[in-house]
Coordinates of C-alpha atoms and ligand atoms in Angstrom, one line a residue:
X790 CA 275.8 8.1 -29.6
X791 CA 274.0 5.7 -32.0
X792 CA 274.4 6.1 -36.0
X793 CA 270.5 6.4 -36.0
X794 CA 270.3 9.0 -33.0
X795 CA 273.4 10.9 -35.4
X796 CA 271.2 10.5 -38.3
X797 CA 267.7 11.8 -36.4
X798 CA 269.7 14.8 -34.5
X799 CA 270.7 16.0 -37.9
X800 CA 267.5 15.8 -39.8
X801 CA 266.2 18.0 -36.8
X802 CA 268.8 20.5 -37.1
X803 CA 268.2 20.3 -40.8
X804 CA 264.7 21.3 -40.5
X805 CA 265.4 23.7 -37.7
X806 CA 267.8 25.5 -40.5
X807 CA 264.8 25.6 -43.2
X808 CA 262.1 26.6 -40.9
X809 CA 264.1 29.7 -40.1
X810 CA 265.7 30.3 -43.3
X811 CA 269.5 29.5 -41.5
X812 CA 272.3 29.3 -44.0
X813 CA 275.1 28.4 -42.4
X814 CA 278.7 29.8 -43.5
X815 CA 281.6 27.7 -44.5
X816 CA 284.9 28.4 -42.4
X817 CA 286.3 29.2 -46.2
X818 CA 283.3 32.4 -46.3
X819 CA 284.7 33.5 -43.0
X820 CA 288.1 33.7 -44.0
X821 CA 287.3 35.6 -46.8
X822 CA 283.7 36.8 -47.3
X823 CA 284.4 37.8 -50.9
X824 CA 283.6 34.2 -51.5
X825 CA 280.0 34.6 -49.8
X826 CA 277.1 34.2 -52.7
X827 CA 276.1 38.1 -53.6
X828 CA 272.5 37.3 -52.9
X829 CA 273.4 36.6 -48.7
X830 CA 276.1 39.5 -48.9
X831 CA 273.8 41.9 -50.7
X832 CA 271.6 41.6 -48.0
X833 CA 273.6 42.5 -45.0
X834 CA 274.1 46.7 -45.1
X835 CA 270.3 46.1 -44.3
X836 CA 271.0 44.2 -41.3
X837 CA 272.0 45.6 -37.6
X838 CA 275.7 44.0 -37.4
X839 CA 274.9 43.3 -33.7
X840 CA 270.8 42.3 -34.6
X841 CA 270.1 38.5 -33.8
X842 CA 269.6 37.4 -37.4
X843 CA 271.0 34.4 -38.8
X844 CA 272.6 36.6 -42.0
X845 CA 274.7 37.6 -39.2
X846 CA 276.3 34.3 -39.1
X847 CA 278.3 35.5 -42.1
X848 CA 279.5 38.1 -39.9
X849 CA 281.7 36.0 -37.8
X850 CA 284.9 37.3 -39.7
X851 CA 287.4 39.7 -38.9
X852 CA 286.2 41.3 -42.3
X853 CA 283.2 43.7 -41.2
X854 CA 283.1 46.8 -42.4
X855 CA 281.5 49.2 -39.4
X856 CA 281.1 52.1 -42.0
X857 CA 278.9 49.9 -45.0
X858 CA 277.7 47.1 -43.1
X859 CA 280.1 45.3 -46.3
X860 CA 283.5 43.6 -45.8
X861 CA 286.7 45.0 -46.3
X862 CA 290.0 44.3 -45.4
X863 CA 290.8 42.5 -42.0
X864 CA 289.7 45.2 -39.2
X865 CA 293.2 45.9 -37.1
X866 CA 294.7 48.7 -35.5
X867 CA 298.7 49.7 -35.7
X868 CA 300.4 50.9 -32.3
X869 CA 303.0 52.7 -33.8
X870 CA 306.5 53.4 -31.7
X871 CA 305.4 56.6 -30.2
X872 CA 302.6 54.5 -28.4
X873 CA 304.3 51.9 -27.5
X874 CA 307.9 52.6 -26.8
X875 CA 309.7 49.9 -29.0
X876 CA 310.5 50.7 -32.9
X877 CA 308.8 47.3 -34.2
X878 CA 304.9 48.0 -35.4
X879 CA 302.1 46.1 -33.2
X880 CA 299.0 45.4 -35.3
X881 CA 296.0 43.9 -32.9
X882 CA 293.2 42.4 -34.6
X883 CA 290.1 44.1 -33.7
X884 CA 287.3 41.9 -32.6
X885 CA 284.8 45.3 -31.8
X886 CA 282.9 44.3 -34.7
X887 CA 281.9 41.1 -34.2
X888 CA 278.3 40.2 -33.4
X889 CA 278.5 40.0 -29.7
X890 CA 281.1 42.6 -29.9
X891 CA 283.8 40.2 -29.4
X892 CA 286.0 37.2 -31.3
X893 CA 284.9 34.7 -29.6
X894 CA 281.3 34.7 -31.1
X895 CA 284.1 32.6 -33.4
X896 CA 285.2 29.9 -31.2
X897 CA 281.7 29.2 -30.0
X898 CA 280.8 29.0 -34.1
X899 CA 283.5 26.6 -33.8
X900 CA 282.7 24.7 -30.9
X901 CA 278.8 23.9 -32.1
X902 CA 278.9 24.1 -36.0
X903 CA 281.3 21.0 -36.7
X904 CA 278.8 19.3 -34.2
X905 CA 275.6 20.8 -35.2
X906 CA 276.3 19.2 -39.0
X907 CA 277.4 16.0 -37.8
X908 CA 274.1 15.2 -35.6
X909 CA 276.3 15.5 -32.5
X910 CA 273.6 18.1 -31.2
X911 CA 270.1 18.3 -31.6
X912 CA 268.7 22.1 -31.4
X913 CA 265.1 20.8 -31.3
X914 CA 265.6 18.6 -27.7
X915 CA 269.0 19.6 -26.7
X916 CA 270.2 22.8 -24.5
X917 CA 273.9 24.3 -25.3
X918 CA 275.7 24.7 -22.3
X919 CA 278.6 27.6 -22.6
X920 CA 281.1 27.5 -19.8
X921 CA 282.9 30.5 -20.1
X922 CA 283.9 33.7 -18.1
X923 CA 281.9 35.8 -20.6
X924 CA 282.3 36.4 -23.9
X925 CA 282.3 32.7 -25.4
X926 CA 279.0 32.3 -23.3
X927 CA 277.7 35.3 -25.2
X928 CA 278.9 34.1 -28.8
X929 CA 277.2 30.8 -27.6
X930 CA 273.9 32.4 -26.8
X931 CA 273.9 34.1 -29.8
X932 CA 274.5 31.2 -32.1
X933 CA 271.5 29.1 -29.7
X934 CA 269.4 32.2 -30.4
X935 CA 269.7 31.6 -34.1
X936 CA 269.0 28.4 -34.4
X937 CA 266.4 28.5 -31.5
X938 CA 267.4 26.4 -28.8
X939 CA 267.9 26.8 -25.1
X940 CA 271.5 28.5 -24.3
X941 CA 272.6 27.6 -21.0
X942 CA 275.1 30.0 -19.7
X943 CA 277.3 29.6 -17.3
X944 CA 279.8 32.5 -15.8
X945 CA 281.7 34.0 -12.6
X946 CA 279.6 35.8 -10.7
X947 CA 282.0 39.0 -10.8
X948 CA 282.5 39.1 -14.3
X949 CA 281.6 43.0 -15.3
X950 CA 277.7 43.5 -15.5
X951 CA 277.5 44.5 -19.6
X952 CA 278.0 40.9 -19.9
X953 CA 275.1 39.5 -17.6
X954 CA 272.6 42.3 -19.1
X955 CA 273.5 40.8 -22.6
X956 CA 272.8 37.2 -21.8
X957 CA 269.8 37.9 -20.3
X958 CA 268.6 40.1 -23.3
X959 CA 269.1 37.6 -25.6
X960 CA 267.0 35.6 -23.6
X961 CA 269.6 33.2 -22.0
X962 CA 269.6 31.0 -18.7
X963 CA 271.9 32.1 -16.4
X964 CA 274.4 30.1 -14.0
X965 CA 276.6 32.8 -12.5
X966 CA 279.3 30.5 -10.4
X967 CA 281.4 32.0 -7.2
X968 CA 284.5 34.2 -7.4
X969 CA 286.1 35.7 -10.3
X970 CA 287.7 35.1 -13.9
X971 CA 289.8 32.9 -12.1
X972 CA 287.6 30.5 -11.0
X973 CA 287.1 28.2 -13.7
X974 CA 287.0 24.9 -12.0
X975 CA 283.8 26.2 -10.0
X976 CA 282.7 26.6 -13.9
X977 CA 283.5 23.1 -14.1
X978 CA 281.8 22.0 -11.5
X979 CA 279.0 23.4 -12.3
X980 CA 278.7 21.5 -15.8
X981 CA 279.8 18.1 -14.0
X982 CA 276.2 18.6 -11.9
X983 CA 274.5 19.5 -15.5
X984 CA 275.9 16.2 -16.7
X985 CA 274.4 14.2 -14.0
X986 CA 270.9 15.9 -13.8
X987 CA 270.2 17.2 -17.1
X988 CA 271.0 14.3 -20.0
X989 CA 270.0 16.6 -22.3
X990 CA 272.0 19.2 -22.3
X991 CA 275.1 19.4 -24.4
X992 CA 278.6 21.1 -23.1
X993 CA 280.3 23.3 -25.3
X994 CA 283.2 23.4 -23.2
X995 CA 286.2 26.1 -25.1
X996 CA 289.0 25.0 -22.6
X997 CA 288.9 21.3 -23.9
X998 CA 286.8 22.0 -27.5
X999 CA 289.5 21.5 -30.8
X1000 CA 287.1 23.5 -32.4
X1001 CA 287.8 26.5 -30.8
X1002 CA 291.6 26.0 -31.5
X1003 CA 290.6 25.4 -35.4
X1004 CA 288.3 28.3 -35.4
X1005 CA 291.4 30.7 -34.4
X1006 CA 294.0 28.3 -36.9
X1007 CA 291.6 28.6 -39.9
X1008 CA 290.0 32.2 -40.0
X1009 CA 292.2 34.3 -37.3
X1010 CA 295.5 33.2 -38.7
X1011 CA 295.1 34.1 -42.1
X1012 CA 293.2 37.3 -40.8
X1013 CA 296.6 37.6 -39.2
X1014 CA 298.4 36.8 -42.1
X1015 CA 296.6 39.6 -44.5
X1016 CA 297.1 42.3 -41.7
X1017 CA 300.7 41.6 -42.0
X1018 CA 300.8 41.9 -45.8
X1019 CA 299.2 44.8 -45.4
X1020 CA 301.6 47.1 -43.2
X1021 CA 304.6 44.4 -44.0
X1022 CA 306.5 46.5 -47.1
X1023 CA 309.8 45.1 -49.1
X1024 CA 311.5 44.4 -45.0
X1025 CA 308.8 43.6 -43.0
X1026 CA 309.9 40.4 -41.1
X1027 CA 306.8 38.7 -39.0
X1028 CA 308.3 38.5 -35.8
X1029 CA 305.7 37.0 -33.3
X1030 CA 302.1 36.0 -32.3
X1031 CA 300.8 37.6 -29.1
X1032 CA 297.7 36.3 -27.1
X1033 CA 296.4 35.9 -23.5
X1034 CA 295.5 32.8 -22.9
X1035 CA 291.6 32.1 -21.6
X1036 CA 290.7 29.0 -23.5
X1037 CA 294.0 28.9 -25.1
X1038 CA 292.1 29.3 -28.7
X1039 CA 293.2 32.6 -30.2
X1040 CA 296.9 30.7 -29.8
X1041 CA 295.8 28.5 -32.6
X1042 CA 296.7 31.8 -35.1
X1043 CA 300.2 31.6 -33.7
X1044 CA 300.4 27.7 -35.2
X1045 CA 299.1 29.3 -38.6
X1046 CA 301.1 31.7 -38.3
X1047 CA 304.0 30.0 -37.3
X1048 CA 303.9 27.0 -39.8
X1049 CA 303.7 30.4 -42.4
X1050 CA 306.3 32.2 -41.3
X1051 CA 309.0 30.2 -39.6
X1052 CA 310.9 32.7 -37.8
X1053 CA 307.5 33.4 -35.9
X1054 CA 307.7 33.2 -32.2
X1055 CA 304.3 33.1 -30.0
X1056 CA 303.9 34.7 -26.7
X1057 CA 301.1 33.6 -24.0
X1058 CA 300.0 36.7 -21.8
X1059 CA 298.7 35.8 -18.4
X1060 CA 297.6 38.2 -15.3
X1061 CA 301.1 38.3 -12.9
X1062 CA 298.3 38.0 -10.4
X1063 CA 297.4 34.5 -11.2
X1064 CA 300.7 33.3 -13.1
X1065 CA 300.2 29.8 -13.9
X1066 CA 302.5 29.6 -16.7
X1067 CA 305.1 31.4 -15.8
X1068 CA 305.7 30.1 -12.2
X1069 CA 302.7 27.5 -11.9
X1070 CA 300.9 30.0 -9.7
X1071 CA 297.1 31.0 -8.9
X1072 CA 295.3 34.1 -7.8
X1073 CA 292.2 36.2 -8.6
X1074 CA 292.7 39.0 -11.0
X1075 CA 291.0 41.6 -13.3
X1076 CA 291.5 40.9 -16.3
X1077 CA 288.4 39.9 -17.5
X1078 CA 288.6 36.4 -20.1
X1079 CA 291.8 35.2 -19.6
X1080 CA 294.3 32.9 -16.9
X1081 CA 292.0 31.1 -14.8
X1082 CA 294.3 28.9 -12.9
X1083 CA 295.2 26.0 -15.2
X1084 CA 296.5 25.3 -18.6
X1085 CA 293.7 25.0 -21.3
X1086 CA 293.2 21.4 -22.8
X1087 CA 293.7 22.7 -26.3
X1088 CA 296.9 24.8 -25.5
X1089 CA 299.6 23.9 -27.8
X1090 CA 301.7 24.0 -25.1
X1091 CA 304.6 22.7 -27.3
X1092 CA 304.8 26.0 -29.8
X1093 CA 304.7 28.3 -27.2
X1094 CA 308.1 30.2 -26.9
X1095 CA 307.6 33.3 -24.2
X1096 CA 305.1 34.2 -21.1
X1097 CA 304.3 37.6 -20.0
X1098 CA 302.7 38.4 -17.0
X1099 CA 301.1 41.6 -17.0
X1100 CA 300.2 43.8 -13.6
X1101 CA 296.1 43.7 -14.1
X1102 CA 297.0 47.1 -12.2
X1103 CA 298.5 48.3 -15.3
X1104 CA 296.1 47.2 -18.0
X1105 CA 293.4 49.0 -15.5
X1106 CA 295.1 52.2 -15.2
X1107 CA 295.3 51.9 -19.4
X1108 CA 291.8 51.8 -19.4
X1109 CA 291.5 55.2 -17.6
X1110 CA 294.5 56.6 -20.2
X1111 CA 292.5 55.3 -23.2
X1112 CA 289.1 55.9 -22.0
X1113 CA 289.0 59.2 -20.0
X1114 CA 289.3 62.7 -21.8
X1115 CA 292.5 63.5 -19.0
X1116 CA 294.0 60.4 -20.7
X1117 CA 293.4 61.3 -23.9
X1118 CA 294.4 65.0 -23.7
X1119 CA 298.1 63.3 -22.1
X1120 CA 298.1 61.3 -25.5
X1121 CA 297.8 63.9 -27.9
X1122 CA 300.0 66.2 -25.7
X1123 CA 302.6 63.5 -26.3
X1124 CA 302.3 64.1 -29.7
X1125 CA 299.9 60.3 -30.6
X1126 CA 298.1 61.3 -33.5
X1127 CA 294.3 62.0 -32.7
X1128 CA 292.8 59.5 -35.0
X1129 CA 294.9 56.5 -32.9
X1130 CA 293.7 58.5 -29.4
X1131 CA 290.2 58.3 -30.9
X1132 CA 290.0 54.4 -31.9
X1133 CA 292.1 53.4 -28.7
X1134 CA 288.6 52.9 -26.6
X1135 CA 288.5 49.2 -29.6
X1136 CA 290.8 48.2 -26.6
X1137 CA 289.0 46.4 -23.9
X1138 CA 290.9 45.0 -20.9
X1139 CA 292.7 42.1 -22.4
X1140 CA 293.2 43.6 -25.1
X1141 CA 295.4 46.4 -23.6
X1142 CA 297.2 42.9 -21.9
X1143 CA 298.4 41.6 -25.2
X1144 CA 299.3 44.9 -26.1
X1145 CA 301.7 44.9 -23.1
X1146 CA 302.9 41.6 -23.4
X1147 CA 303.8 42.6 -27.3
X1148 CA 306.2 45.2 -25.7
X1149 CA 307.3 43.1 -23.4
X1150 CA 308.1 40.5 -26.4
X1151 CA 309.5 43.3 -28.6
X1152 CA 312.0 44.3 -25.7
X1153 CA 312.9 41.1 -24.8
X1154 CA 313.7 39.9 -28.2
X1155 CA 315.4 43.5 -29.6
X1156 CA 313.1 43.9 -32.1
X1157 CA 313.6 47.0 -34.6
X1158 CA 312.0 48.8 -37.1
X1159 CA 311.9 46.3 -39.6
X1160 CA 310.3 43.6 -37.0
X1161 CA 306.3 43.5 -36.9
X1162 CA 304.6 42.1 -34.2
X1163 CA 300.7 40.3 -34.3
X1164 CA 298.4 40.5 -32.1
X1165 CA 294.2 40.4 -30.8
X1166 CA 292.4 43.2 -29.7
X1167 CA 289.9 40.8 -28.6
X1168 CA 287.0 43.0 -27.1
X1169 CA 286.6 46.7 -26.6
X1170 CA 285.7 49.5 -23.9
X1171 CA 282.3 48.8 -24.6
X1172 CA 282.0 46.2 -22.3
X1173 CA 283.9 47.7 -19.4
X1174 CA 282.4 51.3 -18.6
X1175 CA 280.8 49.5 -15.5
X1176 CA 284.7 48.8 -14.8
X1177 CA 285.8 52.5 -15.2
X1178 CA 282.8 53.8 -13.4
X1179 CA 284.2 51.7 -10.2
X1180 CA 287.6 53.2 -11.2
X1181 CA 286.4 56.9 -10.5
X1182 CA 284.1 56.0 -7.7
X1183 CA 287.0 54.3 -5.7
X1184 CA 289.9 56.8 -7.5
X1185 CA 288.7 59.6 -7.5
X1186 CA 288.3 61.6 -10.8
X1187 CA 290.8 61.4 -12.9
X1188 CA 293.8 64.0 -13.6
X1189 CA 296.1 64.4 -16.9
X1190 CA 298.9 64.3 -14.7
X1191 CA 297.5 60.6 -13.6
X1192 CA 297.4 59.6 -17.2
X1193 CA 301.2 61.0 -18.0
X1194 CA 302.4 59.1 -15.1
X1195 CA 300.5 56.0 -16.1
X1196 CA 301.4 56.4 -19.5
X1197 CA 305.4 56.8 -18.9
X1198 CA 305.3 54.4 -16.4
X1199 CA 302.5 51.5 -17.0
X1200 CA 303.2 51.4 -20.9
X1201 CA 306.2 53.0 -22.4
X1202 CA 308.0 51.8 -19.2
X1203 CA 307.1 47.9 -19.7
X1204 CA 310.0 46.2 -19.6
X1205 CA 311.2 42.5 -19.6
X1206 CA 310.4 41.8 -15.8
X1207 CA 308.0 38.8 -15.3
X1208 CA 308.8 37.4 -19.0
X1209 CA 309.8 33.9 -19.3
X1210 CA 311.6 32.3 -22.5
X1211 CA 310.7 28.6 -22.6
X1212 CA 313.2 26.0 -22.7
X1213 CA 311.8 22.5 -24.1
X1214 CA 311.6 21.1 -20.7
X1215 CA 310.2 24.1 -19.2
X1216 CA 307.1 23.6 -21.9
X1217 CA 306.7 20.0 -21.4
X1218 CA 306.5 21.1 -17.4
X1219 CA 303.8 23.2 -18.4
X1220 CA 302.1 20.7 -20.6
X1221 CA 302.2 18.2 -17.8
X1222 CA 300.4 20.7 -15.7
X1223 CA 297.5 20.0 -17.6
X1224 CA 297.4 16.1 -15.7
X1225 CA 295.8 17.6 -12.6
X1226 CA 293.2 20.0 -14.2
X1227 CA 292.0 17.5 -17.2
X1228 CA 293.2 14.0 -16.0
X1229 CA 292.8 14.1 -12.3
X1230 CA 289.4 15.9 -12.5
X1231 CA 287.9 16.1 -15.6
X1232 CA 287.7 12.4 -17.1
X1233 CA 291.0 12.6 -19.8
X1234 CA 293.1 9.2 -19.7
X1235 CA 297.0 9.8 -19.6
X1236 CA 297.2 8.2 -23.1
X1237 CA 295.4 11.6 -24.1
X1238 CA 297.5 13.8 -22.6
X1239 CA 301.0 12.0 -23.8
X1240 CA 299.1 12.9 -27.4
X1241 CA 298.8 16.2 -27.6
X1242 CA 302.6 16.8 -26.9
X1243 CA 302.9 14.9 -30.7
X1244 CA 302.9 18.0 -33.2
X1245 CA 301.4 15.2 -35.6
X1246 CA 298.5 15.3 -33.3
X1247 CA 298.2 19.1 -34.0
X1248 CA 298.8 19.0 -37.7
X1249 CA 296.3 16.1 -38.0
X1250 CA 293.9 18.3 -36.6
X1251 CA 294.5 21.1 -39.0
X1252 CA 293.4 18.7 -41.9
X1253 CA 290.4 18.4 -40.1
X1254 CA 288.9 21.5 -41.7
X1255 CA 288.6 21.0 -45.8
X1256 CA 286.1 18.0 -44.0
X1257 CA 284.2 20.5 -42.0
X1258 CA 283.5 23.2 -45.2
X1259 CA 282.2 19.9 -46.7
X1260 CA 280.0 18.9 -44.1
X1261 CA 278.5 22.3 -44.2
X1262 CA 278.3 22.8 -47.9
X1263 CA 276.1 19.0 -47.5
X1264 CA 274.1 20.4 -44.9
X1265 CA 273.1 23.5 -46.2
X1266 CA 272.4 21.7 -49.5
X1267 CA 269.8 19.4 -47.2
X1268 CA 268.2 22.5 -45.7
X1269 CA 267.7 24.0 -49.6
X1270 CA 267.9 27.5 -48.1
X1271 CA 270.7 28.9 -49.9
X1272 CA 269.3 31.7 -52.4
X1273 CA 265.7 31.3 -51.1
X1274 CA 264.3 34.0 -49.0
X1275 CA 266.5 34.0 -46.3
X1276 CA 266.4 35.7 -43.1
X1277 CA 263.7 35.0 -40.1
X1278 CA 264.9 38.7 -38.2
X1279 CA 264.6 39.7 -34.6
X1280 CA 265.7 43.3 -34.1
X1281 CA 268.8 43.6 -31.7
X1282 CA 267.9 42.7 -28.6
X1283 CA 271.3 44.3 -26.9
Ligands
PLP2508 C1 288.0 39.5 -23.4 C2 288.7 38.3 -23.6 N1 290.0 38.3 -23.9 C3 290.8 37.2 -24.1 C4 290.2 36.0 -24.2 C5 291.1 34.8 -24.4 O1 290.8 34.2 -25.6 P1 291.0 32.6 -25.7 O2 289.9 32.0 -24.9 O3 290.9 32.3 -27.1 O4 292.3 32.2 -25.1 C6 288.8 35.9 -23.9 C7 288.2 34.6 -23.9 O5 287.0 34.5 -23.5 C8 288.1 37.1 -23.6 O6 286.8 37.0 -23.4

């Protein structure tokens, strides 16, 4: 790409911005929208916190407050030992309330912002392509909807049906690729024929995209960070960083978190029915937005310490347990206090994965009471109920006496099978995994790939994002919005 095409693209986008009255938020506003300008933040208890409006933008922080339509403090949820079964405290993040209902409306941010600014991508000619097994292709669509260009989705077929009606309220195209989560290299397919027959379109792809990793290091992990402070007290000791790998982005907390806190560990969850970390394996599973076969491009493969594989069978029965009055009545009967019972349907199906690979990582390490371990509750029940009405149509209804069994047996019961502590070779076999999916097939050169086992690769990445406030903070000064009337709305369309 030519300086001059740079320098035309971005005058486009800049008028596309002040046409619509789009201010767009500085990765600093996210972190911590107490530094958002009262006139935008004023404005947003008016505003639908899923509505496509480009105020919303400012909502991509793991600050919203459901209640005011305000920030607060980071939205998380404690599983406290009687949940779980291990004395150390889990805290997940909750990404619920999100636009989109998920986190990564966050990594897509990410993925087209940086670009978007630069004059990398032109919303007035250009279509975004989001390959993605659901949510990122939502957060996409949503961010294309703002700023008015074409959003090109592309997903599995099988993914659960919530996610297709979104896209296609929101007014996205849809490619829905063969198979399951799993099949991520049909997703890739799919965008190599975009490349050859549509010049115009641009591919956000999240598996190989660094801003999707800097996303997650610079607004999840100190998001992290404060919901540690927060339950932490005089002992609390930061023990680890739990997250299912999809894309491999919401592992770039752990870095944060880890270059924070030094005695930080980070765990990688993955389906047991498609374990390609822990025993370079394959398979279709159900746990919708993670393991698809292959190790992400932007997985620091290097920091990672432990693998989980969790039994999709148990995260779906969990579903049922946190979902289904016989599951909550076993809860409370095992003495779960009822406002925990009542915010447990903020886990969706990956979520309750991380949760499980947590006490996996708690048992395996011996953690106590002192020990606190992070993690992402990345979507909620919400967008499975499709799922759970399969559940009782194949299952049956279901009984209390299910849920107890499922709830001794699939959660306090998870134990250290299937858990993998990495040894440095072991990680750099997993990092060279990465040669057949993005050097064999997707266009990387092995000079690339020897790169990103350099941890100066990583850290010079993370200085990467003073640059990218700046670059928005320039732009937004060339669109002249800020302070104006903002705000071209469109209802929610949901
Ligand atoms: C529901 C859900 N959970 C977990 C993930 C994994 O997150 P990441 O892609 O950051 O690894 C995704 C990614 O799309 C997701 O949609």
């Amino acid at each position: 790409m030519t300086d001059e095409t740079k320098r035309r693209s971005r005058e486009h986008a800049v008028e596309r911005c002040r046409e619509r009255g789009i201010v767009i938020p500085t990765i600093a506003e996210q972190r911590d929208p107490r530094t958002i300008p009262g006139e935008i933040a004023g404005r947003l208890p008016g505003i639908d916190m899923q509505a496509v409006d480009p105020l919303n933008l400012f909502r991509i922080t793991w600050h919203n407050d459901p209640a005011t339509g305000g920030f607060g403090p980071v939205n998380a949820l404690v599983i406290p030992p009687e949940l779980s079964g291990v004395p150390a405290r889990i805290v997940g993040l909750v990404g619920r309330h999100f636009p989109t209902g998920a986190h990564k409306v966050g990594a897509a941010f990410g993925c087209l912002v940086p670009r978007l600014v630069a004059g990398e991508f032109d919303p007035t000619t250009q279509k975004a392509v989001w390959p993605s097994t659901g949510n990122y292709c939502r957060g996409g669509a949503f961010d294309s909807a703002l700023l008015g260009c074409h959003a090109v989705a592309i997903l599995p077929e099988e993914m659960s049906r919530e996610r297709f009606e979104w896209l296609a309220s929101i007014g996205a195209e849809i490619i829905a690729t063969p198979g399951c989560e799993s099949n991520v290299k049909e997703i890739f397919d799919a965008c190599w024929e975009i490349r050859k027959t549509q010049p115009q379109a641009v591919i956000f792809n999240q598996f190989e995209e660094f801003g999707n990793y800097l996303w997650h290091f610079g607004v999840t992990g100190p998001a992290a960070q404060e919901a540690f402070a927060a339950v932490a007290g005089p002992r609390g000791r930061l023990a680890a960083w739990v997250g299912a790998s999809g894309s491999a982005g919401t592992l770039g907390a752990g870095d944060f978190l880890k270059q924070t806190f030094p005695g930080c560990t980070i765990t990688v969850a993955e389906a047991l029915q498609c374990p390609t970390l822990l025993a370079s394996g394959f398979g279709g599973h159900r746990i919708e937005g993670i393991g698809d076969k292959h190790v992400p491009w932007i997985h620091n493969v290097r920091t990672t310490d432990l693998v989980a594989a969790i039994d999709d069978e148990a995260t779906m029965r969990l579903l049922r347990v946190f979902n289904e009055p016989a599951g909550r009545a076993a809860l409370l009967g095992r003495g779960v206090a009822r406002d925990l019972v009542e915010r447990l349907p903020l886990l969706g199906i990956s979520s309750i994965c991380n949760l499980l690979a947590a006490i996996k990582t708690a048992r395996h390490y011996e953690l106590g009471a002192d020990d606190v371990i992070l993690t992402c509750f990345t979507d909620s029940a919400a967008l499975y109920q499709t799922r759970l009405a399969e559940l009782t149509a194949e299952r049956g209804a279901y009984s209390e006496r299910e849920a107890e069994i499922d709830f001794e047996r699939r959660l306090l019961g998870a134990a250290t099978d299937h858990v993998r502590e990495l040894t440095y070779p072991e990680r750099k076999a997993i990092h060279n995994l990465k040669y057949f999916t993005w050097v064999e097939q997707q266009g990387k050169t092995v000079a690339e790939l020897n790169a990103l086992w350099s941890p100066s690769f990583w850290t010079d990445l993370q200085a990467q994002l003073p640059a990218w406030d700046e670059a928005i903070g320039a732009f937004n000064r060339d669109a002249g919005v800020r302070g104006s009337g903002l705000g071209v709305r469109e209802e929610a369309k949901r």
